[in-house]
Structures are given as structure tokens and as C-alpha cells.
XYZ file of C-alpha atoms in Angstrom:
355
model
C 0.083 0.006 -0.071
C 1.372 3.449 -0.920
C 0.203 6.964 -2.159
C -1.287 5.507 -5.383
C -3.524 2.949 -3.622
C -7.183 3.837 -3.733
C -8.900 4.656 -0.403
C -12.462 5.273 0.901
C -13.346 8.594 2.533
C -16.775 8.420 4.031
C -18.812 7.042 1.371
C -16.453 8.255 -1.492
C -14.091 5.911 -3.249
C -10.886 7.916 -4.068
C -8.402 6.979 -6.887
C -5.156 7.714 -4.795
C -4.101 9.057 -1.390
C -2.381 12.146 -2.676
C -4.540 14.955 -1.251
C -4.326 18.688 -1.998
C -3.995 20.531 1.303
C -5.875 23.816 1.950
C -3.890 26.837 1.099
C -5.003 30.534 1.257
C -4.297 32.136 -2.105
C -6.324 35.588 -1.834
C -7.825 35.412 -5.430
C -11.574 36.062 -4.272
C -11.229 39.868 -5.221
C -14.889 40.848 -5.431
C -16.981 40.445 -2.209
C -15.004 37.314 -1.186
C -16.831 35.645 -3.945
C -15.055 32.579 -5.760
C -14.495 33.186 -9.408
C -13.635 31.694 -12.733
C -9.946 31.935 -12.075
C -10.465 29.863 -8.882
C -12.604 27.311 -10.730
C -9.788 26.884 -13.284
C -7.249 26.608 -10.582
C -8.944 23.799 -8.588
C -9.934 21.891 -11.820
C -6.182 21.804 -12.896
C -5.622 19.807 -9.707
C -8.582 17.427 -9.863
C -6.350 14.337 -10.161
C -5.731 14.510 -6.480
C -7.492 11.795 -4.451
C -9.156 14.774 -2.596
C -8.992 18.510 -2.922
C -9.594 20.562 0.461
C -10.163 24.093 -0.455
C -8.349 27.196 0.948
C -9.865 28.260 4.437
C -13.377 29.846 3.781
C -15.091 32.264 6.151
C -18.180 31.146 7.898
C -19.396 34.765 8.658
C -18.171 38.373 8.292
C -16.762 38.211 11.866
C -14.689 35.202 10.366
C -12.712 37.389 8.103
C -9.004 38.021 8.870
C -7.256 38.327 5.577
C -8.085 40.442 2.359
C -9.625 38.565 -0.722
C -10.152 35.355 0.924
C -13.472 33.525 -0.083
C -16.666 33.078 2.097
C -19.519 30.500 2.224
C -22.044 32.899 4.113
C -23.844 34.763 1.100
C -25.853 33.639 -1.693
C -23.381 34.989 -4.115
C -20.568 33.150 -2.481
C -22.419 29.778 -2.753
C -23.085 30.556 -6.541
C -19.335 31.284 -6.935
C -18.404 27.892 -5.287
C -20.756 26.129 -7.551
C -18.521 27.035 -10.517
C -15.569 25.401 -8.616
C -17.367 22.373 -7.578
C -18.716 21.860 -11.077
C -15.314 22.334 -12.757
C -13.675 19.744 -10.426
C -16.508 17.245 -10.802
C -16.320 17.607 -14.539
C -12.649 16.329 -14.204
C -13.637 13.474 -12.193
C -12.201 15.102 -8.759
C -13.634 15.229 -5.250
C -13.478 18.302 -3.121
C -14.215 19.275 0.385
C -14.522 22.889 1.659
C -12.607 24.086 4.621
C -14.790 25.992 7.241
C -13.067 28.796 8.690
C -13.182 31.508 11.537
C -10.160 33.369 12.403
C -10.932 34.535 15.804
C -8.672 36.900 17.182
C -6.312 36.821 14.132
C -8.036 39.806 12.672
C -8.375 43.369 12.987
C -11.251 45.934 13.588
C -10.857 47.295 10.100
C -12.462 44.071 8.791
C -15.429 44.384 10.938
C -16.537 48.098 10.739
C -14.581 49.033 13.840
C -15.652 46.086 15.986
C -13.241 44.043 17.860
C -12.378 40.546 16.656
C -13.836 37.666 18.535
C -11.908 35.194 20.795
C -12.311 32.899 23.743
C -10.578 35.290 25.937
C -9.522 39.023 25.764
C -5.794 38.199 25.142
C -3.969 40.054 22.469
C -1.782 38.005 20.164
C 1.704 39.151 19.514
C 2.618 40.541 16.054
C 0.585 42.130 13.242
C -1.872 41.220 10.319
C -2.046 42.288 6.679
C -5.254 44.158 6.060
C -6.568 46.248 3.030
C -4.723 49.375 4.606
C -1.446 47.328 4.928
C 0.205 45.874 8.026
C -1.769 46.578 11.340
C -0.671 45.429 14.847
C -3.113 42.899 16.435
C -5.657 44.249 19.064
C -7.053 42.915 22.235
C -10.117 40.892 21.086
C -13.733 40.536 22.475
C -14.136 37.414 24.726
C -17.310 35.789 23.444
C -20.216 35.360 25.698
C -21.955 31.917 26.033
C -24.856 33.074 23.629
C -22.317 34.316 21.100
C -20.528 31.028 21.262
C -23.709 29.296 20.356
C -24.355 31.779 17.477
C -20.768 31.078 16.155
C -21.410 27.282 16.342
C -24.476 27.812 14.264
C -22.592 29.763 11.702
C -20.391 26.562 11.248
C -23.393 24.504 10.655
C -24.937 27.071 8.237
C -21.506 27.095 6.533
C -21.669 23.279 6.007
C -25.140 23.392 4.773
C -24.158 26.147 2.464
C -21.204 24.013 1.260
C -23.342 21.161 0.376
C -25.721 23.278 -1.552
C -22.648 24.661 -3.525
C -21.869 21.001 -4.550
C -19.168 20.191 -2.305
C -18.443 16.535 -1.399
C -17.957 17.427 2.266
C -16.537 19.776 4.607
C -13.382 20.159 6.799
C -13.847 21.927 10.097
C -10.695 24.130 10.502
C -9.397 23.531 14.139
C -5.759 24.445 13.305
C -2.981 27.207 12.985
C -4.152 29.339 15.690
C -7.606 30.390 14.563
C -10.835 30.390 16.602
C -11.162 26.668 17.384
C -7.554 26.284 17.957
C -7.624 29.353 20.386
C -10.331 27.640 22.352
C -8.297 24.319 22.711
C -5.079 26.028 23.934
C -4.620 27.187 27.424
C -2.268 29.900 26.266
C -5.243 31.758 24.467
C -8.168 30.391 26.678
C -8.285 31.729 30.071
C -12.016 31.217 30.514
C -13.499 30.230 33.818
C -16.820 28.839 32.576
C -17.772 25.421 30.894
C -15.580 26.312 27.811
C -12.380 26.928 29.710
C -10.023 25.611 32.289
C -9.824 21.675 31.947
C -9.143 20.288 28.491
C -12.476 18.691 28.557
C -14.018 22.315 28.695
C -11.582 23.797 26.134
C -12.467 21.165 23.797
C -16.193 21.578 24.228
C -16.342 24.287 21.406
C -14.821 21.908 18.753
C -16.806 18.967 19.865
C -20.077 20.718 19.751
C -19.426 22.056 16.359
C -18.339 18.762 15.135
C -21.538 17.175 16.671
C -23.771 19.895 14.978
C -22.099 19.727 11.512
C -22.354 15.935 11.379
C -26.102 16.041 12.380
C -26.587 18.632 9.620
C -24.708 17.044 6.752
C -23.441 13.519 7.813
C -20.340 12.411 9.673
C -19.454 10.724 6.261
C -19.061 14.332 4.754
C -17.332 15.800 7.715
C -13.582 16.056 8.447
C -11.419 18.085 11.045
C -8.111 19.567 10.832
C -5.704 19.983 13.890
C -2.275 21.424 14.459
C -1.155 19.926 17.648
C 2.514 20.984 17.350
C 1.809 24.500 16.006
C 2.952 27.656 17.467
C 1.915 29.750 14.526
C -0.366 32.863 15.383
C 0.951 32.927 18.917
C -0.246 29.655 20.048
C 0.893 28.182 23.285
C -0.137 25.121 25.326
C 1.264 23.834 28.598
C 0.997 20.068 27.491
C -0.076 19.638 23.717
C 0.632 15.912 23.726
C -1.933 15.173 26.541
C -4.461 17.726 25.224
C -4.557 16.623 21.689
C -4.485 13.042 22.453
C -7.614 13.669 24.501
C -9.320 15.600 21.417
C -8.315 12.867 19.005
C -9.934 10.144 21.288
C -13.054 12.200 21.703
C -13.275 12.641 17.879
C -13.442 8.766 17.375
C -17.108 8.950 18.631
C -18.221 10.840 15.408
C -17.057 8.331 12.774
C -15.681 11.444 10.650
C -14.609 11.147 7.040
C -11.092 11.862 8.258
C -8.813 13.540 10.750
C -6.256 15.820 9.154
C -3.098 16.501 11.224
C -0.500 19.037 10.483
C 2.632 17.030 11.317
C 5.721 18.999 12.581
C 7.870 15.994 13.283
C 10.680 17.465 11.164
C 9.858 20.878 12.222
C 8.074 23.621 10.774
C 10.618 26.322 10.047
C 8.191 29.044 9.029
C 5.723 28.642 11.843
C 7.880 27.158 14.637
C 6.658 23.888 16.348
C 6.404 22.388 19.877
C 6.419 18.873 18.322
C 3.889 16.234 19.223
C 4.918 12.993 17.462
C 2.321 11.808 14.950
C 2.531 8.129 16.305
C 0.908 9.598 19.589
C -1.956 10.896 17.615
C -2.295 7.871 15.540
C -2.390 5.752 18.563
C -5.319 8.057 19.909
C -7.356 8.059 16.631
C -8.949 4.960 15.270
C -10.438 6.411 11.872
C -8.795 7.669 8.679
C -5.816 10.024 9.392
C -4.446 12.356 6.837
C -0.897 13.730 7.523
C 0.413 17.135 6.134
C 3.552 18.838 6.646
C 6.657 19.180 4.223
C 5.978 15.667 3.034
C 7.875 14.288 -0.025
C 6.976 11.091 -2.226
C 9.131 8.904 -0.169
C 8.282 10.212 3.261
C 4.495 9.987 2.278
C 4.915 6.440 1.112
C 6.766 5.535 4.310
C 4.020 6.956 6.473
C 1.409 4.969 4.671
C 3.527 1.843 4.842
C 4.126 2.002 8.456
C 0.374 2.900 9.256
C 1.238 6.380 10.563
C -1.261 7.899 7.996
C -3.839 6.746 5.584
C -3.322 9.595 3.255
C -0.851 12.565 2.956
C -1.857 16.227 2.008
C 0.529 18.240 -0.019
C 0.468 21.974 0.111
C 3.100 23.978 -1.675
C 4.116 21.214 -3.954
C 0.534 20.948 -5.167
C 0.349 24.697 -5.640
C 3.163 24.515 -8.170
C 2.532 21.026 -9.500
C -1.051 20.797 -10.823
C -0.320 17.250 -11.918
C 1.377 16.135 -8.834
C 0.223 12.572 -8.852
C 1.405 12.109 -12.472
C 4.667 13.543 -11.621
C 5.078 11.458 -8.477
C 4.332 8.300 -10.461
C 6.794 9.112 -13.142
C 9.338 10.407 -10.810
C 9.390 13.652 -12.946
C 11.107 16.799 -11.967
C 8.952 19.037 -9.807
C 8.198 22.752 -10.379
C 9.519 24.964 -7.542
C 6.824 27.003 -5.877
C 7.271 30.803 -6.108
C 6.382 32.458 -2.624
C 6.172 35.847 -4.149
C 2.805 34.935 -5.804
C 1.253 32.913 -3.092
C -0.939 35.851 -2.078
C -1.432 37.956 -4.981
C -4.526 38.562 -6.911
C -3.988 37.668 -10.742
C -3.276 34.364 -12.616
C 0.636 34.655 -12.488
C 1.916 32.013 -10.097
C -1.675 30.514 -9.970
C -2.740 29.272 -13.281
C 0.619 29.097 -15.046
C 2.471 26.505 -13.519
C 3.352 24.038 -16.278
C 2.122 20.390 -16.448
C 3.942 17.466 -17.986
């Protein structure tokens, strides 16, 4: 068994285990609506076993970066229909990643209102806005009623995604965004049922997952976590213990998959407090996707050893639309150009050559 072996995710038989990881690309230039350029981009990569889209806002309060897509207006749903249709026409499968950035935002995105977070703790650093770089602010700590409302935004986002033709959704619980902020004791200092113990800090994620599974089916629902991550000023006193607990609790939902950002070899760009993937593999019984600087050989090794059932590739897929074909023939790979990762035109987006 290797990356080229077929696999079943939920009710979907997939042709390989080479998945496309979610990657923000900032091409939704009009009202955060997906466009024809994005449809072509994803269709070019439809030979992936599964495409997971770039992070997609579930509400206006979920916005934290310019030109990123949403799934909370009728126009955005219609825009995504172009994408799903284009991918399905090429025989591909595609899940949408549901996103709320939480405190990793700025009032300029929210008509002057503070970003939301589990606790009023300002992250270090700054963020890119439509007006340039801005220092992070101290966020608004969500009330219980507001937490329940945000959970419903995730559900509505999932329902909207299925209306847009997606095969499923991935709940984004990674990389220092809202769900991750609830999970970590460095960003969650609450003293109610959503803070304190890991059982309480995991409550927000688990309630979202339960509600999304009830709305669209567990076979169409995945979750992404970054147990080792320190990106966006993430800190945790015992990530091994805490994320083992979360993985064990996710077993109850019979998810399509659990997607883990694996930092075993270190994440140079974001930093890492490494939780070994084997620890999480032991805790989670279902389909596990690994992501994080994987190569063809390292991916095959992870599958052979049972550490992962599939591997999601990020920058390699960005630069190589035909990545499975290149892997199979051991062809030379295109080199990603970071200068065009977050620009707004076709250069560095649609023009990477295929074999």
C-alpha cells in the first residue's frame, strides 16, 4: 500500500491517497466571492485523491485576511458552484474548509468592532489588512450566547457548502484560529464550561463537530488540527496530553477523516512544539491524513508504516497541478514561487506547467 493505492473517505471511493492541502491564495477579489479563475485553479488539480479548499469564512466576523473566500452569502455559494462543477467535470472530489479566524483579525475588517476570541488576550505581532500591516488588538471575549451563535455559523456554512456542490467539509481547528484558540490554555483563560480543563476547552470544537455531522452527515465531515503548531502565537502547557484527548473524543463521530499538520521534522516558517504523529495515530482510530513538508518517499513511508492513511501536500500541489502524475513517473517538480502565493492575478496561480 502506498500513495497511489485507492482509499475510501466516508462514502467516497478515491483514486489515490495524494490529497491537496488547504492553502490561502487571496484570489477572491470581489466581495469574497469565488470566481472563474479559482474554478480553473482547482480543476487543474482534480487528479488529487481529494482536494481540500483554501480556508473559507463562515461569517463576516470570521474574516481576517483580504481577498479570501466566504460561504455565508448567496453570491459566494453561487461562486463556489463554479468550482465544484469544474472539479467534478474532471472526475475529482472536493471538500470545503470552514474557517473563523477569531482573534487573528483586525477591527478594519469588522466596521470597527473588535475581533472575537475565547478570551481577551492580544496575540503578538501584526496582520495584513486592506490598509497594509496593522498591529493585532485585544479581542472581544465571546459570551455563551455568542459562542452558540458562532457554532450555528459553522453549521450554516456546512449546509451552504453542500448546496454549493461540495462533497463534504473540513472543520478548521488548526493554525491558531478560533477553534485552536479555544483548545489552547495559552489563549483560553475562560472560567466557565468552555475554559479551564481540556474537557472544557475541547467543548467548542466537539459541539461544532456534532452539530455539523448532524446537519450534513459524519461521512461528509472532516477535522483539521495542528497539535505541534505555534503559529499565530499559540501556546499550550501540554499539547501531547491535550491533543491526545481531543483525538480520542473525535473517534465517537465516525468522521470522514482527521487531518493532522505533522511537525515531526519541524515547521521552520511557523515554529513547532512537536507532538509525535505516532501519539495521535494511537489515539485516533479512523482515517488519518498527514500534512507537513512531506515528499513522495516520506509519504509512502508514513502509509506503509500505518502512521497515516493519506498525505496532503501543500506548496508542492500549488506548483505542480499534476502532482500525482509527476510522482508516478518520478518527474522533476516545479518550484513554488512564494512571491505569488497571495497576489490577486493568474501569475503564479494558473501558469505552473504540467508535464
